[in-house]
């Protein structure tokens, strides 16, 4: 079996990290996940018996949207980490970088140790998400990889449009463990102290301006009084100002009785199953959008914004709804439509569920990845 040194810069479990857990699991007897920061992500890997080590001796800046140029500027600072990765990688067949700073370290280490580099691209390399300089650095380094795995066709297209090599990129969707979605329903509405006649709209995402939680709050003011929102997630990459802004918005719009902030939860599946509708509100293109697939697997209707990977997940009107990014009125109309047409919504959720089971089974996705990786390793 291929021996893999995975690298990830984050100590916290964002979507890219949760995806990595599923990818690394089949390799747990032959891999190491090297992290550049300590935190709850490490515990999550340990719980799954995936070997993990925090490699950075000194905390390095891990803010997701922070400047790669700054990162490169401090290559000197990164040298001990690069050397450590280069040395470690000699015991593995390949280096698998899962984030942008992991790409910087992994690319240089792979050059030193002559191990092939795989880059899992979880981002849309557009100017909405990255500065021109950061994008250029990411593409230049990624072009040195033996393989770039994009998390959606949209991420792949943006990579190529930014100068990425067509001949090394393949798109592979995130996979999901279907068994985790077959749990019996629990009455979470009651546990959360929410009346059962309330229409519960769930939002599951780290709190960050581009994830658009503020759009949902605004939309609520154009929905009936019994529509209640659950905001599940916390700021993972330092967006404290935005958190304060959201709380202020709740007060300003007098939504105190209609909004609950639950913080980060590890029982997303049960919470989603208790919701009448799941909303995804990213204001710019979502690279993939795990939460959209998770809602489908839970059998809950889902509305998402029409951009990026979300468009590959939902066929609007058939398996969910797509609305204009940043448009609170459009979102409110979709929520109101879901309330008005419960039978049609249930049918759509059922169709989405069947489709998601067929398209996103982790077993099939991992097979796809294993095939791609096996081509890179000489036997
Ligand atoms: N998530 C979670 N607990 C929370 C909020 C989110 O476990 O409180 C998970 C969610 O279920 C999803 C991931 O975090 O699997 C977020 O991934 P997504 O691709 O939707 O967005 P990202 O944050 O990676 O951009
Ligand atoms: C990133 C993206 C998200 C995607 C996840 C897993 O965090 O922002 O859209 O679903 O990676 O690939």
CSV table of C-alpha atoms and ligand atoms in Angstrom, one decimal:
chain,number,residue,atom,x,y,z
A,1,UNK,CA,0.0,0.0,0.0
A,2,UNK,CA,1.2,3.5,-0.8
A,3,UNK,CA,2.9,5.2,2.1
A,4,UNK,CA,1.8,8.8,2.5
A,5,UNK,CA,3.1,11.8,4.4
A,6,UNK,CA,0.0,14.1,4.6
A,7,UNK,CA,0.6,17.8,5.5
A,8,UNK,CA,-2.0,20.3,6.7
A,9,UNK,CA,-1.4,23.7,8.2
A,10,UNK,CA,-4.5,23.9,10.4
A,11,UNK,CA,-4.9,22.8,14.0
A,12,UNK,CA,-8.7,23.2,13.6
A,13,UNK,CA,-11.1,21.1,11.7
A,14,UNK,CA,-12.4,23.0,8.7
A,15,UNK,CA,-13.9,21.2,5.7
A,16,UNK,CA,-10.5,20.5,4.1
A,17,UNK,CA,-9.4,18.9,7.4
A,18,UNK,CA,-12.6,16.8,7.7
A,19,UNK,CA,-12.1,15.6,4.1
A,20,UNK,CA,-8.5,14.7,5.0
A,21,UNK,CA,-9.7,12.4,7.8
A,22,UNK,CA,-11.7,10.3,5.4
A,23,UNK,CA,-8.8,10.2,2.8
A,24,UNK,CA,-6.2,9.3,5.4
A,25,UNK,CA,-8.3,6.6,7.1
A,26,UNK,CA,-7.5,3.7,4.7
A,27,UNK,CA,-3.8,4.5,4.9
A,28,UNK,CA,-3.6,4.6,8.7
A,29,UNK,CA,-1.1,1.8,8.9
A,30,UNK,CA,1.1,3.4,6.4
A,31,UNK,CA,0.8,7.2,6.8
A,32,UNK,CA,1.6,10.1,9.0
A,33,UNK,CA,-0.4,13.4,9.1
A,34,UNK,CA,2.0,16.3,9.8
A,35,UNK,CA,0.3,19.4,11.2
A,36,UNK,CA,1.7,22.9,11.4
A,37,UNK,CA,-0.4,23.7,14.5
A,38,UNK,CA,-1.8,21.9,17.5
A,39,UNK,CA,-5.5,21.8,18.2
A,40,UNK,CA,-8.7,19.8,18.0
A,41,UNK,CA,-8.0,18.5,14.5
A,42,UNK,CA,-5.1,16.5,16.0
A,43,UNK,CA,-7.5,14.9,18.5
A,44,UNK,CA,-10.0,14.1,15.8
A,45,UNK,CA,-7.2,12.2,13.9
A,46,UNK,CA,-6.2,10.4,17.0
A,47,UNK,CA,-9.7,9.3,17.7
A,48,UNK,CA,-9.7,7.7,14.2
A,49,UNK,CA,-6.3,6.0,15.0
A,50,UNK,CA,-4.6,8.0,12.2
A,51,UNK,CA,-0.9,8.7,13.1
A,52,UNK,CA,-0.4,12.4,13.6
A,53,UNK,CA,2.4,14.7,14.7
A,54,UNK,CA,2.5,18.4,15.2
A,55,UNK,CA,5.6,19.3,13.1
A,56,UNK,CA,6.0,23.1,13.5
A,57,UNK,CA,8.1,24.0,16.6
A,58,UNK,CA,6.7,27.5,16.5
A,59,UNK,CA,3.1,28.4,15.7
A,60,UNK,CA,3.0,29.7,12.1
A,61,UNK,CA,0.2,32.0,10.9
A,62,UNK,CA,-2.7,29.8,9.8
A,63,UNK,CA,-5.4,32.3,9.0
A,64,UNK,CA,-6.9,30.8,6.0
A,65,UNK,CA,-7.0,33.8,3.8
A,66,UNK,CA,-3.7,35.2,5.0
A,67,UNK,CA,-1.0,36.1,2.6
A,68,UNK,CA,1.0,33.3,1.0
A,69,UNK,CA,3.5,35.9,0.0
A,70,UNK,CA,4.1,36.6,3.6
A,71,UNK,CA,4.5,32.9,4.1
A,72,UNK,CA,7.1,32.7,1.4
A,73,UNK,CA,8.8,35.9,2.7
A,74,UNK,CA,9.4,33.9,5.9
A,75,UNK,CA,10.7,30.8,4.1
A,76,UNK,CA,13.8,31.3,6.2
A,77,UNK,CA,11.6,30.9,9.3
A,78,UNK,CA,10.1,27.8,7.7
A,79,UNK,CA,13.4,26.1,7.1
A,80,UNK,CA,13.4,23.9,10.2
A,81,UNK,CA,9.9,22.7,9.2
A,82,UNK,CA,10.9,22.1,5.6
A,83,UNK,CA,14.0,20.1,6.7
A,84,UNK,CA,11.9,18.1,9.1
A,85,UNK,CA,9.3,17.3,6.4
A,86,UNK,CA,12.1,16.5,3.8
A,87,UNK,CA,13.7,14.0,6.3
A,88,UNK,CA,10.4,12.4,7.3
A,89,UNK,CA,9.3,12.1,3.7
A,90,UNK,CA,12.2,9.7,2.9
A,91,UNK,CA,10.2,7.0,4.8
A,92,UNK,CA,7.1,7.6,2.5
A,93,UNK,CA,6.3,7.2,-1.1
A,94,UNK,CA,4.7,10.6,-1.5
A,95,UNK,CA,3.9,13.9,0.1
A,96,UNK,CA,0.3,14.9,0.1
A,97,UNK,CA,-0.3,18.7,0.8
A,98,UNK,CA,-3.8,19.5,1.9
A,99,UNK,CA,-3.6,23.3,2.4
A,100,UNK,CA,-1.8,26.2,0.8
A,101,UNK,CA,1.0,26.5,3.4
A,102,UNK,CA,1.4,22.8,3.3
A,103,UNK,CA,1.9,23.2,-0.4
A,104,UNK,CA,4.7,25.7,0.2
A,105,UNK,CA,6.5,23.4,2.7
A,106,UNK,CA,5.6,20.2,0.8
A,107,UNK,CA,6.8,21.6,-2.6
A,108,UNK,CA,10.3,22.5,-1.3
A,109,UNK,CA,10.6,19.3,0.8
A,110,UNK,CA,9.6,17.2,-2.2
A,111,UNK,CA,12.3,18.8,-4.2
A,112,UNK,CA,14.9,18.0,-1.5
A,113,UNK,CA,13.8,14.4,-0.9
A,114,UNK,CA,12.8,13.6,-4.5
A,115,UNK,CA,9.4,12.4,-3.4
A,116,UNK,CA,6.4,13.1,-5.6
A,117,UNK,CA,4.1,15.8,-4.5
A,118,UNK,CA,0.3,15.6,-4.5
A,119,UNK,CA,-1.7,18.8,-3.8
A,120,UNK,CA,-5.3,18.6,-2.8
A,121,UNK,CA,-6.8,21.9,-3.9
A,122,UNK,CA,-9.7,22.8,-1.7
A,123,UNK,CA,-9.9,26.4,-2.9
A,124,UNK,CA,-11.2,28.4,-5.8
A,125,UNK,CA,-8.2,30.3,-6.9
A,126,UNK,CA,-10.2,33.4,-8.0
A,127,UNK,CA,-9.6,37.0,-7.2
A,128,UNK,CA,-12.7,36.9,-4.9
A,129,UNK,CA,-10.8,34.6,-2.6
A,130,UNK,CA,-7.1,35.4,-3.2
A,131,UNK,CA,-4.8,38.3,-4.1
A,132,UNK,CA,-3.1,38.1,-7.5
A,133,UNK,CA,0.2,37.5,-5.9
A,134,UNK,CA,-1.0,34.6,-3.6
A,135,UNK,CA,-2.7,33.0,-6.6
A,136,UNK,CA,0.4,33.2,-8.7
A,137,UNK,CA,2.5,31.6,-5.9
A,138,UNK,CA,0.0,28.9,-5.3
A,139,UNK,CA,-0.3,28.0,-9.0
A,140,UNK,CA,3.5,28.1,-9.6
A,141,UNK,CA,4.1,25.7,-6.7
A,142,UNK,CA,1.1,23.5,-7.6
A,143,UNK,CA,2.4,23.2,-11.2
A,144,UNK,CA,5.5,21.4,-9.7
A,145,UNK,CA,3.2,18.7,-8.3
A,146,UNK,CA,2.9,15.3,-9.9
A,147,UNK,CA,-0.9,15.5,-9.3
A,148,UNK,CA,-3.4,18.2,-8.2
A,149,UNK,CA,-6.7,16.9,-6.9
A,150,UNK,CA,-9.3,19.6,-7.1
A,151,UNK,CA,-12.3,19.3,-4.9
A,152,UNK,CA,-14.8,20.2,-7.7
A,153,UNK,CA,-14.9,21.0,-11.3
A,154,UNK,CA,-15.3,24.7,-10.4
A,155,UNK,CA,-12.0,24.5,-8.4
A,156,UNK,CA,-10.3,22.7,-11.3
A,157,UNK,CA,-11.6,25.3,-13.8
A,158,UNK,CA,-10.4,28.2,-11.7
A,159,UNK,CA,-7.0,26.5,-11.3
A,160,UNK,CA,-6.6,26.1,-15.1
A,161,UNK,CA,-7.8,29.7,-15.7
A,162,UNK,CA,-5.2,30.9,-13.2
A,163,UNK,CA,-2.4,29.2,-15.2
A,164,UNK,CA,-2.6,25.7,-13.6
A,165,UNK,CA,-1.4,22.7,-15.7
A,166,UNK,CA,-4.3,20.9,-17.3
A,167,UNK,CA,-2.3,17.7,-17.6
A,168,UNK,CA,-1.8,17.2,-13.8
A,169,UNK,CA,-5.2,18.2,-12.4
A,170,UNK,CA,-8.2,15.9,-11.8
A,171,UNK,CA,-11.3,16.7,-9.8
A,172,UNK,CA,-12.6,14.4,-7.1
A,173,UNK,CA,-15.5,15.2,-4.8
A,174,UNK,CA,-15.4,14.8,-1.1
A,175,UNK,CA,-16.7,11.4,0.1
A,176,UNK,CA,-19.0,10.8,3.0
A,177,UNK,CA,-19.4,7.7,5.3
A,178,UNK,CA,-23.0,6.8,4.5
A,179,UNK,CA,-23.4,4.7,7.7
A,180,UNK,CA,-23.2,7.9,9.7
A,181,UNK,CA,-26.4,9.2,8.2
A,182,UNK,CA,-28.6,6.2,9.1
A,183,UNK,CA,-29.0,7.0,12.7
A,184,UNK,CA,-32.5,7.0,14.2
A,185,UNK,CA,-33.9,10.6,14.5
A,186,UNK,CA,-33.7,12.1,18.0
A,187,UNK,CA,-36.0,15.0,19.1
A,188,UNK,CA,-33.3,17.6,19.1
A,189,UNK,CA,-35.8,20.4,18.7
A,190,UNK,CA,-37.1,19.6,22.1
A,191,UNK,CA,-33.6,19.3,23.6
A,192,UNK,CA,-32.7,22.7,22.2
A,193,UNK,CA,-35.8,24.2,23.7
A,194,UNK,CA,-37.4,25.0,20.4
A,195,UNK,CA,-41.2,24.6,20.0
A,196,UNK,CA,-42.0,21.8,17.5
A,197,UNK,CA,-44.3,24.1,15.5
A,198,UNK,CA,-41.3,26.4,14.7
A,199,UNK,CA,-39.9,26.2,11.2
A,200,UNK,CA,-36.2,25.5,11.9
A,201,UNK,CA,-33.7,26.7,9.4
A,202,UNK,CA,-30.1,25.5,10.0
A,203,UNK,CA,-26.9,27.1,8.9
A,204,UNK,CA,-23.8,24.9,9.4
A,205,UNK,CA,-20.5,26.6,8.8
A,206,UNK,CA,-17.6,28.4,10.4
A,207,UNK,CA,-18.5,32.0,11.1
A,208,UNK,CA,-16.7,34.0,8.3
A,209,UNK,CA,-18.0,37.0,6.2
A,210,UNK,CA,-17.9,35.1,2.9
A,211,UNK,CA,-20.0,32.2,4.4
A,212,UNK,CA,-22.8,34.8,4.6
A,213,UNK,CA,-24.5,34.1,7.9
A,214,UNK,CA,-25.5,37.8,7.9
A,215,UNK,CA,-27.5,37.2,4.7
A,216,UNK,CA,-29.6,34.6,6.5
A,217,UNK,CA,-30.2,37.0,9.4
A,218,UNK,CA,-31.4,39.6,7.0
A,219,UNK,CA,-33.6,37.1,5.2
A,220,UNK,CA,-35.3,36.1,8.4
A,221,UNK,CA,-36.9,39.6,8.6
A,222,UNK,CA,-38.9,38.7,5.4
A,223,UNK,CA,-40.0,35.3,6.7
A,224,UNK,CA,-42.9,34.5,9.1
A,225,UNK,CA,-42.3,35.0,12.8
A,226,UNK,CA,-42.2,31.3,13.5
A,227,UNK,CA,-39.1,30.8,11.3
A,228,UNK,CA,-36.1,30.2,13.6
A,229,UNK,CA,-32.4,30.0,12.6
A,230,UNK,CA,-29.7,27.8,14.2
A,231,UNK,CA,-26.2,29.1,13.5
A,232,UNK,CA,-23.9,26.1,14.0
A,233,UNK,CA,-20.2,26.7,13.8
A,234,UNK,CA,-17.6,29.1,15.2
A,235,UNK,CA,-14.9,31.4,13.8
A,236,UNK,CA,-12.0,29.0,13.0
A,237,UNK,CA,-9.6,31.4,11.5
A,238,UNK,CA,-9.7,34.5,13.6
A,239,UNK,CA,-12.9,36.2,12.3
A,240,UNK,CA,-13.9,37.6,15.8
A,241,UNK,CA,-15.1,40.9,14.4
A,242,UNK,CA,-17.6,39.1,12.2
A,243,UNK,CA,-18.9,37.2,15.2
A,244,UNK,CA,-19.5,40.4,17.0
A,245,UNK,CA,-21.1,41.9,14.0
A,246,UNK,CA,-23.6,39.0,13.7
A,247,UNK,CA,-24.6,39.3,17.4
A,248,UNK,CA,-25.1,43.1,16.9
A,249,UNK,CA,-27.2,42.4,13.8
A,250,UNK,CA,-29.4,40.0,15.8
A,251,UNK,CA,-30.1,42.8,18.4
A,252,UNK,CA,-30.6,45.4,15.8
A,253,UNK,CA,-33.1,43.3,13.8
A,254,UNK,CA,-34.8,42.2,17.1
A,255,UNK,CA,-34.2,38.6,16.2
A,256,UNK,CA,-33.2,37.5,19.8
A,257,UNK,CA,-36.0,35.0,20.0
A,258,UNK,CA,-35.5,33.6,16.5
A,259,UNK,CA,-31.8,32.9,16.3
A,260,UNK,CA,-29.7,30.5,18.3
A,261,UNK,CA,-25.9,30.4,18.1
A,262,UNK,CA,-24.7,26.9,19.0
A,263,UNK,CA,-21.0,27.2,18.4
A,264,UNK,CA,-19.0,24.4,17.0
A,265,UNK,CA,-20.8,21.0,17.2
A,266,UNK,CA,-19.7,17.5,16.4
A,267,UNK,CA,-23.3,16.3,16.0
A,268,UNK,CA,-24.0,18.1,12.8
A,269,UNK,CA,-25.9,15.1,11.3
A,270,UNK,CA,-28.4,14.9,14.1
A,271,UNK,CA,-28.9,18.7,14.1
A,272,UNK,CA,-29.4,18.7,10.3
A,273,UNK,CA,-32.0,16.0,10.6
A,274,UNK,CA,-33.9,18.1,13.1
A,275,UNK,CA,-34.0,21.1,10.8
A,276,UNK,CA,-36.8,21.8,8.3
A,277,UNK,CA,-34.4,23.4,5.9
A,278,UNK,CA,-30.6,23.8,5.6
A,279,UNK,CA,-29.3,27.0,4.1
A,280,UNK,CA,-25.9,27.6,2.5
A,281,UNK,CA,-25.3,31.3,2.0
A,282,UNK,CA,-21.8,31.8,0.7
A,283,UNK,CA,-21.5,35.2,-0.9
A,284,UNK,CA,-18.7,34.1,-3.3
A,285,UNK,CA,-18.2,30.8,-5.1
A,286,UNK,CA,-18.0,27.9,-2.7
A,287,UNK,CA,-15.2,25.5,-3.8
A,288,UNK,CA,-17.2,22.4,-2.9
A,289,UNK,CA,-19.6,22.8,0.1
A,290,UNK,CA,-19.6,19.7,2.3
A,291,UNK,CA,-22.6,21.0,4.2
A,292,UNK,CA,-24.8,20.9,1.1
A,293,UNK,CA,-24.1,17.1,0.6
A,294,UNK,CA,-24.5,16.5,4.4
A,295,UNK,CA,-28.0,18.1,4.3
A,296,UNK,CA,-28.9,15.8,1.3
A,297,UNK,CA,-27.6,12.7,3.2
A,298,UNK,CA,-29.7,13.7,6.2
A,299,UNK,CA,-32.8,14.0,4.0
A,300,UNK,CA,-33.3,17.7,4.8
A,301,UNK,CA,-34.2,20.1,2.0
A,302,UNK,CA,-31.4,22.5,1.1
A,303,UNK,CA,-31.0,25.9,-0.4
A,304,UNK,CA,-27.6,27.1,-1.6
A,305,UNK,CA,-26.1,30.0,-3.5
A,306,UNK,CA,-25.6,29.6,-7.2
A,307,UNK,CA,-21.9,29.8,-7.7
A,308,UNK,CA,-18.9,27.5,-7.7
A,309,UNK,CA,-19.1,23.9,-6.6
A,310,UNK,CA,-22.7,24.3,-5.2
A,311,UNK,CA,-23.9,24.2,-8.8
A,312,UNK,CA,-22.4,20.8,-9.3
A,313,UNK,CA,-24.2,19.5,-6.2
A,314,UNK,CA,-27.8,20.8,-6.6
A,315,UNK,CA,-30.1,20.8,-9.6
A,316,UNK,CA,-32.3,23.7,-8.7
A,317,UNK,CA,-35.9,22.8,-8.5
A,318,UNK,CA,-35.1,19.0,-8.5
A,319,UNK,CA,-32.7,18.3,-5.6
A,320,UNK,CA,-32.8,21.7,-3.8
A,321,UNK,CA,-32.8,25.4,-4.6
A,322,UNK,CA,-30.1,27.7,-5.9
A,323,UNK,CA,-30.4,31.4,-5.1
A,324,UNK,CA,-28.4,34.5,-6.0
A,325,UNK,CA,-25.3,34.9,-3.7
A,326,UNK,CA,-25.6,37.9,-1.4
A,327,UNK,CA,-29.3,38.4,-2.1
A,328,UNK,CA,-31.3,38.1,1.2
A,329,UNK,CA,-34.7,38.6,-0.6
A,330,UNK,CA,-34.0,35.7,-2.9
A,331,UNK,CA,-33.1,33.5,0.1
A,332,UNK,CA,-36.2,34.6,1.9
A,333,UNK,CA,-38.3,33.7,-1.1
A,334,UNK,CA,-36.8,30.2,-1.2
A,335,UNK,CA,-37.4,29.7,2.6
A,336,UNK,CA,-41.0,30.9,2.2
A,337,UNK,CA,-41.5,28.6,-0.8
A,338,UNK,CA,-40.2,25.6,1.2
A,339,UNK,CA,-42.7,26.5,4.0
A,340,UNK,CA,-45.6,26.9,1.5
A,341,UNK,CA,-44.9,23.6,-0.4
A,342,UNK,CA,-44.0,20.9,2.2
A,343,UNK,CA,-44.8,18.0,-0.1
A,344,UNK,CA,-42.8,19.2,-3.0
A,345,UNK,CA,-39.9,20.0,-0.6
A,346,UNK,CA,-40.0,16.5,0.9
A,347,UNK,CA,-40.0,15.0,-2.6
A,348,UNK,CA,-37.0,17.1,-3.5
A,349,UNK,CA,-35.1,16.2,-0.3
A,350,UNK,CA,-35.8,12.5,-1.1
A,351,UNK,CA,-34.5,12.8,-4.7
A,352,UNK,CA,-31.4,14.7,-3.3
A,353,UNK,CA,-30.8,12.0,-0.8
A,354,UNK,CA,-30.8,9.2,-3.4
A,355,UNK,CA,-28.5,11.2,-5.6
A,356,UNK,CA,-26.1,12.0,-2.8
A,357,UNK,CA,-25.9,8.3,-1.8
A,358,UNK,CA,-24.9,7.5,-5.4
A,359,UNK,CA,-22.5,10.3,-5.9
A,360,UNK,CA,-20.6,10.8,-2.6
A,361,UNK,CA,-20.0,7.4,-1.0
A,362,UNK,CA,-16.6,7.6,0.6
A,363,UNK,CA,-15.7,4.1,-0.4
A,364,UNK,CA,-16.1,4.9,-4.1
A,365,UNK,CA,-14.3,8.3,-3.8
A,366,UNK,CA,-11.4,6.7,-1.9
A,367,UNK,CA,-11.1,4.1,-4.7
A,368,UNK,CA,-10.8,7.0,-7.2
A,369,UNK,CA,-8.0,8.6,-5.1
A,370,UNK,CA,-6.2,5.3,-4.6
A,371,UNK,CA,-6.1,4.8,-8.4
A,372,UNK,CA,-4.7,8.3,-9.0
A,373,UNK,CA,-2.1,7.8,-6.4
A,374,UNK,CA,-1.0,4.4,-7.5
A,375,UNK,CA,0.0,5.8,-10.9
A,376,UNK,CA,2.6,8.0,-9.1
A,377,UNK,CA,4.4,5.4,-7.2
A,378,UNK,CA,6.9,3.1,-8.8
A,379,UNK,CA,6.5,-0.5,-7.7
B,1,LIG,N1,-19.0,21.5,10.8
B,1,LIG,C1,-18.9,20.9,12.0
B,1,LIG,N2,-19.4,21.5,13.1
B,1,LIG,C2,-19.8,22.8,13.1
B,1,LIG,C3,-19.9,23.5,11.9
B,1,LIG,C4,-19.4,22.8,10.7
B,1,LIG,O1,-18.5,19.7,12.1
B,1,LIG,O2,-20.2,23.3,14.1
B,1,LIG,C5,-18.5,20.8,9.6
B,1,LIG,C6,-19.6,20.6,8.6
B,1,LIG,O3,-20.4,19.5,8.9
B,1,LIG,C7,-18.8,20.4,7.3
B,1,LIG,C8,-17.5,21.2,7.6
B,1,LIG,O4,-17.5,21.6,8.9
B,1,LIG,O5,-18.4,19.0,7.2
B,1,LIG,C9,-17.5,22.5,6.8
B,1,LIG,O6,-17.1,22.2,5.5
B,1,LIG,P1,-17.6,23.0,4.2
B,1,LIG,O7,-17.0,22.3,3.0
B,1,LIG,O8,-19.1,23.2,4.2
B,1,LIG,O9,-17.0,24.5,4.4
B,1,LIG,P2,-15.5,25.0,4.8
B,1,LIG,O10,-15.6,25.5,6.2
B,1,LIG,O11,-14.6,23.8,4.6
B,1,LIG,O12,-15.2,26.1,3.8
B,2,LIG,C1,-12.6,23.9,1.7
B,2,LIG,C2,-13.7,24.7,0.9
B,2,LIG,C3,-15.1,23.9,1.0
B,2,LIG,C4,-14.9,22.4,0.7
B,2,LIG,C5,-13.9,21.9,1.7
B,2,LIG,C6,-13.6,20.4,1.4
B,2,LIG,O1,-12.6,24.2,3.0
B,2,LIG,O2,-13.9,26.0,1.4
B,2,LIG,O3,-15.9,24.5,0.0
B,2,LIG,O4,-16.1,21.8,0.8
B,2,LIG,O5,-12.6,22.5,1.5
B,2,LIG,O6,-13.1,20.1,0.1
